[in-house]
Amino acid sequence: MSAHNSQAVERYRNDFLREVEERVEEGQWVKMCMQCGVCAGSCPFGPHWQHSPQKLFMMIRAGKRQEVLSSDSMWMCTSCYNCVVRCPRQLPITHIMHGLASYAHRLGLAPKSQPTREFATMFWNNLAKKGRVNELKLTLALYFKDGLVSGIKTALGMQSIGLGMVKAKRLNPMEILGGHGLKDLKGFHAIIAKAREIEDKKKGLVS
Amino acid sequence: MAKKEYAFYPGCSSQLKASASNYLTSVNSMCKTLDVKLTEIPDWNCCGASIGYAEGGELPRIAINARNFALAETHLPGQDIVATCAACWLGARESKDRLDENSVLMKETNEALAAAGLHYKAEVKVRHMVEVLIEDFGYDELKKPVKKPLEGVKFAGYVGCQTNRPFGIAGESFENPKYLDKMVETLGGEPVESYDQKVTCCGGALAFSEPDKSQKQIRDIVESAYDHGAEMIVTPCPLCQANVEVYQSEINKKQGTKFNMPVLYYSQLMSVAYGGSMKDAGLDGQLIRATRLEEIAKK
């Protein structure tokens, strides 16, 4: 169990709803859910969620902390916002799903090799490095995440697409050498570090 | 002096040799005709996209968007920020709305920005290029420069998610937005109004992490375009464009379909209709060539 997780368990005891309200992005909305299920029926990846947003909201209120935070479900969110615009109570469901996933990730409770967790982490680290996304490095990082052999296999399978993109001038092999980046990278990094520091302090995630 | 000026936020995918570089090419061509001056926000950064949430958290994501706002306010005062990418627009607009509504978040964000000597004053407006076209010009104005109407070409208007929800374009519905159809009509093309997948999700960033689930979505989007007699798909979103165009060959390989449906940006249609060459319209950036548009461009 991570130190952040033990600390959270200690602090909130059995009040998981309060934990979500205080620490999860837009978590204060969870108690507003009236269990109509429109979100579940509106999700493009609906069939792949073990627990729909509606169920997750009820589980939070029932104090099912471990089941919610280790769930694979919220990682199925494609950020399409269909649930948000259809929710009769106008809950920002997309953000609550992001918030739950991100919190579970932070506590080390999210499923380990969940592919969207891995990709989302790679994406942020990629953009945070130079201030802009390096599409080539992001793609390669994704292909080679499970090691060299499977990476080469995936890359070969996608070869015709990759070459097509290069030919259409929509992928630059030279990006491997650096690619686009910010002039004031130092300032950009300082902003992220400061923002993280403030957020961690506020959410009690300081070790 | 140009008729209209904006602080331009092109986003990562529109950069030189990035996945939507042909979007930018066609936007530049379109703006030249409309006498719009786009000035890039100096040293703009990535918006974090939606998928940045897991590692990025809340405040760092909002703070990097606020960095762009602060740069725009300082260097391009009085100009609206205009994004061409759906995710950039959404990430920026969402950050701005939250900052404007929440004074605590505003204070914390400015504390973070101060680490780079910046300050956000909350003066700036964040808009999508489609809003600029519809609100600042309007369909009648957009029709005037048409030199080569896209006669006889049938387009399925694929709006997708993030240009449509949760903000969308004023006056349009979330379930059946009509602006792309109206734009196609304005340019002399034939909108396929019965196209029933116009707001279906393509999988977004999960096209990378959950390819099979996303390709099922993409299959529906392309198949319905064929079923309703479309010759091409047109979209305002760079990720929709890439996902729906690029993965057709994968779906063909895995599922035995014979998809070969060109997927274009609204700005490419406008560039061609305004007399732009194939190159001006970025048609040379298509993986699936839009032959009929190329023919019109060559006329």
Coordinates of C-alpha atoms in Angstrom, one line a residue:
Chain A
M1 CA 0.0 0.0 0.0
S2 CA 1.4 3.4 -1.0
A3 CA 2.0 6.0 1.7
H4 CA -0.6 8.3 0.2
N5 CA -3.1 5.5 0.3
S6 CA -2.5 4.6 4.0
Q7 CA -2.7 8.2 4.9
A8 CA -6.0 8.6 3.1
V9 CA -7.5 5.5 4.7
E10 CA -6.4 6.8 8.1
R11 CA -7.8 10.2 7.5
Y12 CA -11.2 9.4 6.0
R13 CA -11.9 6.0 7.7
N14 CA -15.2 4.8 6.3
D15 CA -16.3 8.1 4.8
F16 CA -15.4 7.5 1.2
L17 CA -17.9 10.1 -0.1
R18 CA -16.2 12.8 1.9
E19 CA -12.8 11.7 0.6
V20 CA -14.1 11.9 -3.0
E21 CA -15.7 15.3 -2.3
E22 CA -12.4 16.7 -1.0
R23 CA -9.9 15.1 -3.2
V24 CA -11.4 14.1 -6.5
E25 CA -11.8 16.7 -9.3
E26 CA -15.5 17.8 -9.3
G27 CA -16.1 15.1 -6.6
Q28 CA -18.5 17.5 -4.8
W29 CA -21.1 16.6 -7.5
V30 CA -21.3 12.9 -6.7
K31 CA -24.1 13.2 -4.1
M32 CA -26.3 14.9 -6.7
C33 CA -26.7 11.7 -8.9
M34 CA -30.3 10.5 -8.9
Q35 CA -29.5 7.1 -10.4
C36 CA -31.4 7.5 -13.6
G37 CA -28.8 5.7 -15.7
V38 CA -28.8 8.0 -18.7
C39 CA -25.0 8.2 -18.5
A40 CA -24.7 4.4 -18.7
G41 CA -26.9 4.3 -21.8
S42 CA -25.1 7.3 -23.5
C43 CA -21.6 6.1 -23.3
P44 CA -19.9 4.9 -26.6
F45 CA -17.9 2.4 -24.6
G46 CA -20.8 1.5 -22.4
P47 CA -20.6 -2.2 -22.9
H48 CA -17.0 -2.2 -21.7
W49 CA -17.6 -0.6 -18.3
Q50 CA -17.9 -3.1 -15.5
H51 CA -19.4 -0.3 -13.4
S52 CA -21.2 2.5 -15.2
P53 CA -20.8 6.1 -13.9
Q54 CA -24.2 5.7 -12.2
K55 CA -23.0 2.5 -10.4
L56 CA -19.7 4.1 -9.5
F57 CA -21.6 7.0 -7.9
M58 CA -23.7 4.6 -5.8
M59 CA -20.6 2.6 -4.9
I60 CA -19.0 5.8 -3.6
R61 CA -21.9 6.5 -1.4
A62 CA -21.9 3.0 -0.2
G63 CA -18.3 3.4 0.8
K64 CA -16.9 0.8 -1.6
R65 CA -13.5 2.5 -1.7
Q66 CA -11.3 -0.4 -2.8
E67 CA -13.8 -1.5 -5.5
V68 CA -14.1 2.0 -7.0
L69 CA -10.5 3.0 -7.0
S70 CA -9.2 -0.3 -8.4
S71 CA -11.9 -0.4 -11.0
D72 CA -11.0 -0.5 -14.7
S73 CA -14.2 1.3 -15.6
M74 CA -13.4 5.0 -15.5
W75 CA -10.4 4.3 -17.7
M76 CA -12.9 3.6 -20.5
C77 CA -14.0 7.3 -20.6
T78 CA -13.2 8.6 -24.1
S79 CA -14.0 12.2 -23.1
C80 CA -16.9 12.5 -25.5
Y81 CA -19.1 14.4 -23.0
N82 CA -22.3 12.7 -24.1
C83 CA -23.1 11.8 -20.5
V84 CA -22.5 15.4 -19.4
V85 CA -24.9 17.0 -21.9
R86 CA -27.6 14.4 -21.3
C87 CA -27.4 14.2 -17.5
P88 CA -30.7 15.6 -16.2
R89 CA -28.8 17.0 -13.1
Q90 CA -26.0 18.4 -15.3
L91 CA -23.3 16.6 -13.4
P92 CA -19.8 17.0 -15.0
I93 CA -19.5 13.2 -15.3
T94 CA -16.6 13.2 -17.7
H95 CA -14.5 15.2 -15.2
I96 CA -15.6 13.1 -12.2
M97 CA -14.4 10.0 -14.2
H98 CA -11.1 11.7 -15.0
G99 CA -10.8 12.8 -11.4
L100 CA -11.5 9.3 -10.0
A101 CA -9.0 7.7 -12.4
S102 CA -6.4 10.3 -11.7
Y103 CA -6.8 9.9 -7.9
A104 CA -6.7 6.1 -8.1
H105 CA -3.5 6.5 -10.3
R106 CA -2.0 8.8 -7.7
L107 CA -2.7 6.4 -4.8
G108 CA -1.3 3.5 -6.7
L109 CA -4.6 1.7 -6.7
A110 CA -5.5 1.8 -10.4
P111 CA -5.1 -1.4 -12.4
K112 CA -1.4 -1.7 -13.2
S113 CA -1.2 -2.4 -16.9
Q114 CA -4.5 -0.7 -17.8
P115 CA -3.7 0.5 -21.4
T116 CA -5.4 3.9 -21.1
R117 CA -3.7 4.6 -17.8
E118 CA -0.3 3.8 -19.5
F119 CA -1.1 5.9 -22.5
A120 CA -2.5 8.9 -20.5
T121 CA 0.7 8.9 -18.4
M122 CA 2.9 8.8 -21.5
F123 CA 0.9 11.6 -23.0
W124 CA 1.4 14.0 -20.1
N125 CA 5.0 13.1 -19.7
N126 CA 5.6 13.6 -23.4
L127 CA 4.0 17.1 -23.5
A128 CA 5.4 18.2 -20.2
K129 CA 9.0 17.5 -21.4
K130 CA 9.1 20.2 -24.2
G131 CA 5.7 21.9 -23.8
R132 CA 4.3 20.4 -26.9
V133 CA 3.5 16.9 -28.0
N134 CA 6.1 15.0 -29.9
E135 CA 3.8 12.7 -31.9
L136 CA 6.6 10.4 -33.1
K137 CA 8.0 9.7 -29.7
L138 CA 4.5 9.3 -28.2
T139 CA 3.7 6.7 -30.9
L140 CA 7.0 4.8 -30.4
A141 CA 6.6 4.9 -26.6
L142 CA 3.2 3.3 -27.0
Y143 CA 4.3 0.6 -29.4
F144 CA 7.3 -0.3 -27.3
K145 CA 5.7 -0.1 -23.8
D146 CA 5.7 -3.9 -23.4
G147 CA 9.3 -4.4 -24.6
L148 CA 11.3 -4.6 -27.7
V149 CA 9.8 -7.8 -29.3
S150 CA 6.2 -6.8 -29.1
G151 CA 7.1 -3.3 -30.0
I152 CA 8.7 -4.3 -33.2
K153 CA 5.7 -6.5 -34.0
T154 CA 3.3 -3.6 -33.4
A155 CA 5.5 -1.2 -35.4
L156 CA 5.7 -3.5 -38.3
G157 CA 1.9 -4.0 -38.3
M158 CA 1.4 -0.3 -38.4
Q159 CA 4.3 0.3 -40.9
S160 CA 2.1 1.1 -43.9
I161 CA 0.1 3.7 -41.9
G162 CA 3.3 5.3 -40.6
L163 CA 4.9 5.5 -44.0
G164 CA 1.7 6.9 -45.4
M165 CA 1.8 9.6 -42.8
V166 CA 5.4 10.4 -43.5
K167 CA 4.7 10.6 -47.2
A168 CA 1.7 12.9 -46.5
K169 CA 4.1 15.1 -44.4
R170 CA 2.0 14.4 -41.3
L171 CA 4.7 12.5 -39.4
N172 CA 8.3 13.6 -39.1
P173 CA 10.9 10.9 -38.6
M174 CA 13.4 13.7 -37.5
E175 CA 11.2 14.4 -34.5
I176 CA 13.2 11.7 -32.8
L177 CA 16.0 14.3 -32.5
G178 CA 13.9 16.7 -30.5
G179 CA 11.1 18.2 -32.5
H180 CA 9.0 21.2 -31.5
G181 CA 9.4 22.8 -28.1
L182 CA 9.0 26.0 -26.1
K183 CA 11.5 28.8 -25.8
D184 CA 10.6 29.4 -22.2
L185 CA 10.7 25.8 -21.2
K186 CA 12.1 26.7 -17.8
G187 CA 9.1 28.9 -17.0
F188 CA 6.7 26.2 -18.3
H189 CA 8.3 23.6 -16.0
A190 CA 8.2 26.0 -13.1
I191 CA 4.4 26.6 -13.6
I192 CA 3.7 22.9 -13.6
A193 CA 5.9 22.3 -10.5
K194 CA 4.2 25.1 -8.6
A195 CA 0.7 24.1 -9.6
R196 CA 1.4 20.5 -8.5
E197 CA 2.8 21.7 -5.2
I198 CA -0.3 23.8 -4.5
E199 CA -2.7 21.0 -5.5
D200 CA -0.9 18.3 -3.5
K201 CA -0.8 20.5 -0.4
K202 CA -4.5 21.3 -0.7
K203 CA -5.5 17.7 -1.2
G204 CA -3.3 16.4 1.6
L205 CA -1.1 14.4 -0.8
V206 CA 2.2 15.5 0.6
S207 CA 4.4 12.7 1.8
Chain B
M1 CA -5.0 46.1 -42.5
A2 CA -6.8 42.8 -42.3
K3 CA -10.5 42.8 -41.8
K4 CA -10.3 40.7 -38.7
E5 CA -7.5 39.7 -36.4
Y6 CA -7.2 36.9 -33.8
A7 CA -4.7 35.5 -31.4
F8 CA -4.1 32.1 -33.0
Y9 CA -3.7 28.8 -31.0
P10 CA -2.9 26.2 -33.6
G11 CA -2.1 23.4 -31.2
C12 CA 0.4 20.6 -31.4
S13 CA -1.2 18.6 -34.2
S14 CA -1.2 21.5 -36.6
Q15 CA 2.5 22.1 -36.4
L16 CA 4.8 21.6 -39.3
K17 CA 4.9 17.9 -40.3
A18 CA 2.5 16.9 -37.5
S19 CA -0.6 14.8 -38.0
A20 CA -2.9 17.8 -38.9
S21 CA -0.4 20.0 -40.7
N22 CA -2.7 20.0 -43.7
Y23 CA -5.5 21.4 -41.5
L24 CA -3.3 24.4 -40.9
T25 CA -2.4 24.7 -44.5
S26 CA -6.0 24.9 -45.5
V27 CA -6.9 27.3 -42.6
N28 CA -4.2 29.7 -43.8
S29 CA -5.6 29.5 -47.4
M30 CA -9.2 30.0 -46.2
C31 CA -8.2 33.0 -44.0
K32 CA -6.3 34.6 -46.8
T33 CA -9.5 34.7 -48.8
L34 CA -11.5 36.0 -45.9
D35 CA -8.9 38.6 -45.0
V36 CA -8.4 37.2 -41.6
K37 CA -5.0 37.7 -39.8
L38 CA -4.0 35.0 -37.4
T39 CA -1.1 35.8 -35.2
E40 CA 0.3 32.8 -33.3
I41 CA 0.3 33.3 -29.5
P42 CA 4.1 33.6 -28.9
D43 CA 5.6 30.4 -27.4
W44 CA 2.1 28.8 -26.8
N45 CA 2.1 25.4 -25.1
C46 CA 0.0 22.2 -25.3
C47 CA -3.5 22.3 -23.7
G48 CA -3.0 18.9 -22.1
A49 CA -5.8 17.5 -24.2
S50 CA -8.4 15.4 -22.3
I51 CA -6.2 12.4 -22.0
G52 CA -3.6 14.4 -20.0
Y53 CA -5.9 14.0 -16.9
A54 CA -4.4 10.9 -15.3
E55 CA -0.9 12.3 -14.7
G56 CA -1.6 16.0 -15.1
G57 CA -4.2 16.4 -12.3
E58 CA -6.4 19.5 -12.2
L59 CA -4.4 22.6 -11.3
P60 CA -1.3 21.8 -13.5
R61 CA -3.7 21.3 -16.5
I62 CA -5.5 24.6 -15.8
A63 CA -2.3 26.4 -15.2
I64 CA -0.7 25.5 -18.5
N65 CA -3.8 26.7 -20.3
A66 CA -3.7 29.9 -18.3
R67 CA -0.1 30.4 -19.5
N68 CA -1.4 30.6 -23.0
F69 CA -4.1 33.1 -22.0
A70 CA -1.5 35.3 -20.2
L71 CA 0.8 35.3 -23.2
A72 CA -2.1 36.2 -25.5
E73 CA -3.2 39.1 -23.2
T74 CA 0.3 40.4 -23.0
H75 CA 1.4 40.1 -26.6
L76 CA -1.9 40.3 -28.5
P77 CA -4.1 42.5 -26.3
G78 CA -7.8 42.8 -27.2
Q79 CA -7.7 39.8 -29.6
D80 CA -9.9 36.7 -29.1
I81 CA -8.0 33.5 -28.9
V82 CA -9.0 31.2 -31.8
A83 CA -8.2 27.5 -31.8
T84 CA -8.7 25.2 -34.7
C85 CA -8.3 22.0 -32.8
A86 CA -11.4 20.7 -30.9
A87 CA -9.3 19.5 -28.0
C88 CA -7.3 22.7 -27.7
W89 CA -10.5 24.7 -27.8
L90 CA -12.2 22.5 -25.2
G91 CA -9.2 22.4 -22.9
A92 CA -8.7 26.1 -23.1
R93 CA -12.4 27.0 -22.8
E94 CA -13.0 24.7 -19.9
S95 CA -10.0 26.1 -18.0
K96 CA -11.2 29.6 -18.7
D97 CA -14.7 28.9 -17.5
R98 CA -13.5 27.3 -14.3
L99 CA -11.1 30.1 -13.6
D100 CA -13.7 32.8 -14.2
E101 CA -16.2 31.1 -11.9
N102 CA -13.8 30.2 -9.1
S103 CA -11.8 32.8 -7.3
V104 CA -9.8 30.3 -5.3
L105 CA -8.7 28.5 -8.5
M106 CA -7.9 31.8 -10.0
K107 CA -5.6 32.8 -7.1
E108 CA -3.9 29.4 -7.2
T109 CA -3.4 29.5 -10.9
N110 CA -1.9 33.0 -10.8
E111 CA 0.4 31.8 -8.0
A112 CA 1.6 29.1 -10.4
L113 CA 2.0 31.5 -13.3
A114 CA 4.0 33.8 -11.2
A115 CA 6.7 31.1 -11.2
A116 CA 7.3 32.1 -14.8
G117 CA 6.6 35.8 -14.3
L118 CA 3.1 35.7 -15.9
H119 CA -0.3 36.8 -14.8
Y120 CA -3.8 36.0 -16.2
K121 CA -6.2 38.9 -16.1
A122 CA -9.3 37.1 -17.3
E123 CA -9.8 39.5 -20.2
V124 CA -9.4 37.0 -23.0
K125 CA -12.1 35.1 -24.9
V126 CA -11.5 31.6 -26.2
R127 CA -13.2 30.6 -29.5
H128 CA -13.2 27.9 -32.1
M129 CA -12.5 28.7 -35.7
V130 CA -16.0 27.5 -36.6
E131 CA -17.5 30.0 -34.2
V132 CA -15.5 32.8 -35.9
L133 CA -16.8 31.7 -39.3
I134 CA -20.4 31.4 -38.3
E135 CA -20.6 34.3 -35.9
D136 CA -18.2 36.9 -37.2
F137 CA -18.9 36.2 -40.9
G138 CA -22.1 34.1 -41.3
Y139 CA -23.1 31.8 -44.1
D140 CA -24.0 34.6 -46.6
E141 CA -20.5 36.3 -46.1
L142 CA -18.8 32.9 -46.5
K143 CA -20.6 32.3 -49.7
K144 CA -19.5 35.5 -51.4
P145 CA -15.9 34.4 -52.3
V146 CA -17.0 31.0 -53.7
K147 CA -15.4 30.6 -57.2
K148 CA -15.7 26.9 -57.7
P149 CA -18.9 25.5 -56.1
L150 CA -18.5 21.9 -54.9
E151 CA -21.3 20.9 -57.2
G152 CA -22.6 17.3 -57.1
V153 CA -20.2 16.2 -54.3
K154 CA -22.0 14.5 -51.4
F155 CA -20.5 15.1 -47.9
A156 CA -21.4 13.5 -44.6
G157 CA -20.9 16.1 -42.0
Y158 CA -19.1 14.4 -39.1
V159 CA -19.2 16.8 -36.2
G160 CA -17.8 14.4 -33.6
C161 CA -17.6 15.1 -29.9
Q162 CA -15.5 17.9 -28.6
T163 CA -16.5 20.6 -31.1
N164 CA -20.1 19.7 -30.1
R165 CA -20.1 18.9 -26.4
P166 CA -20.2 20.2 -23.8
F167 CA -20.1 23.7 -25.3
G168 CA -20.9 23.3 -28.9
I169 CA -21.7 26.1 -31.3
A170 CA -24.3 28.6 -30.2
G171 CA -27.8 27.8 -31.5
E172 CA -27.0 24.2 -32.4
S173 CA -28.3 21.1 -30.7
F174 CA -26.0 18.4 -29.2
E175 CA -27.8 15.6 -30.8
N176 CA -28.2 17.0 -34.3
P177 CA -26.0 20.0 -35.0
K178 CA -26.5 21.3 -38.5
Y179 CA -23.7 23.8 -39.1
L180 CA -21.4 21.5 -41.1
D181 CA -24.4 20.7 -43.4
K182 CA -25.1 24.4 -43.8
M183 CA -21.4 25.1 -44.6
V184 CA -21.3 22.4 -47.2
E185 CA -24.5 23.9 -48.8
T186 CA -22.9 27.3 -48.6
L187 CA -20.0 26.0 -50.7
G188 CA -22.3 24.5 -53.3
G189 CA -21.8 20.9 -52.1
E190 CA -24.5 18.5 -51.2
P191 CA -24.9 17.7 -47.5
V192 CA -26.0 14.2 -46.6
E193 CA -28.5 15.4 -44.0
S194 CA -29.7 11.9 -43.1
Y195 CA -26.2 10.8 -42.0
D196 CA -26.9 9.4 -38.5
Q197 CA -23.4 9.1 -37.0
K198 CA -22.6 12.8 -37.0
V199 CA -22.0 13.1 -33.3
T200 CA -20.7 9.5 -32.6
C201 CA -17.4 9.3 -30.7
C202 CA -14.4 8.0 -32.7
G203 CA -12.7 6.7 -29.6
G204 CA -10.6 9.9 -29.2
A205 CA -7.3 9.2 -27.6
L206 CA -8.5 5.7 -26.8
A207 CA -7.9 4.9 -30.4
F208 CA -4.3 4.4 -29.3
S209 CA -4.9 2.5 -26.0
E210 CA -8.1 0.6 -26.9
P211 CA -7.8 0.1 -30.7
D212 CA -10.4 -2.6 -31.1
K213 CA -13.1 -0.8 -29.2
S214 CA -12.4 2.4 -31.0
Q215 CA -12.3 0.8 -34.4
K216 CA -15.8 -0.4 -33.9
Q217 CA -16.8 3.2 -33.5
I218 CA -14.9 4.2 -36.5
R219 CA -16.4 1.4 -38.5
D220 CA -19.9 2.7 -37.7
I221 CA -18.9 6.3 -38.6
V222 CA -17.6 5.3 -42.1
E223 CA -20.2 2.6 -42.8
S224 CA -23.1 5.0 -42.2
A225 CA -21.5 7.5 -44.6
Y226 CA -21.4 4.9 -47.3
D227 CA -25.0 3.7 -46.5
H228 CA -26.3 7.3 -46.9
G229 CA -24.6 7.8 -50.2
A230 CA -21.8 10.1 -49.1
E231 CA -18.6 10.4 -51.1
M232 CA -16.6 12.1 -48.4
I233 CA -16.7 12.8 -44.7
V234 CA -16.0 16.4 -43.5
T235 CA -15.1 17.2 -39.9
P236 CA -13.9 20.2 -37.8
C237 CA -11.7 18.0 -35.4
P238 CA -8.1 16.9 -36.1
L239 CA -8.4 13.8 -34.0
C240 CA -11.7 12.7 -35.6
Q241 CA -10.0 13.3 -39.0
A242 CA -6.9 11.3 -38.2
N243 CA -8.8 8.4 -36.5
V244 CA -11.5 8.1 -39.1
E245 CA -9.1 8.3 -42.0
V246 CA -6.0 6.5 -40.8
Y247 CA -7.7 3.4 -39.3
Q248 CA -9.8 2.5 -42.4
S249 CA -7.0 0.4 -43.7
E250 CA -6.7 -1.4 -40.4
I251 CA -10.4 -2.1 -40.3
N252 CA -10.2 -3.4 -43.9
K253 CA -7.4 -5.7 -42.9
K254 CA -9.1 -7.1 -39.8
Q255 CA -12.7 -7.1 -40.9
G256 CA -12.6 -7.6 -44.6
T257 CA -14.3 -4.3 -45.4
K258 CA -13.4 -2.2 -48.4
F259 CA -13.4 1.3 -46.9
N260 CA -11.8 4.0 -48.9
M261 CA -13.7 7.1 -47.7
P262 CA -11.8 10.4 -47.8
V263 CA -12.0 12.5 -44.6
L264 CA -11.5 16.2 -44.9
Y265 CA -11.6 19.4 -42.9
Y266 CA -14.2 22.1 -43.5
S267 CA -11.4 24.4 -44.2
Q268 CA -10.1 22.2 -47.1
L269 CA -13.6 22.4 -48.7
M270 CA -13.5 26.2 -48.3
S271 CA -10.0 26.6 -49.7
V272 CA -11.0 24.6 -52.8
A273 CA -14.3 26.4 -53.2
Y274 CA -12.5 29.7 -52.9
G275 CA -10.3 28.8 -55.8
G276 CA -7.3 27.4 -53.9
S277 CA -5.0 24.8 -55.5
M278 CA -4.7 21.2 -54.3
K279 CA -1.7 22.3 -52.4
D280 CA -3.3 25.3 -50.8
A281 CA -6.1 23.1 -49.5
G282 CA -3.7 20.5 -48.1
L283 CA -5.2 17.8 -50.3
D284 CA -1.8 16.4 -50.8
G285 CA -1.9 15.5 -47.0
Q286 CA -4.7 13.0 -47.4
L287 CA -3.9 9.3 -46.9
I288 CA -7.1 8.5 -48.8
R289 CA -7.1 10.9 -51.7
A290 CA -10.1 13.1 -52.2
T291 CA -10.1 12.7 -56.0
R292 CA -13.3 14.6 -56.8
L293 CA -12.1 17.6 -54.8
E294 CA -8.7 17.5 -56.5
E295 CA -10.5 17.6 -59.8
I296 CA -12.5 20.7 -58.8
A297 CA -9.2 22.3 -57.5
K298 CA -7.6 21.7 -60.9
K299 CA -10.5 23.1 -62.9

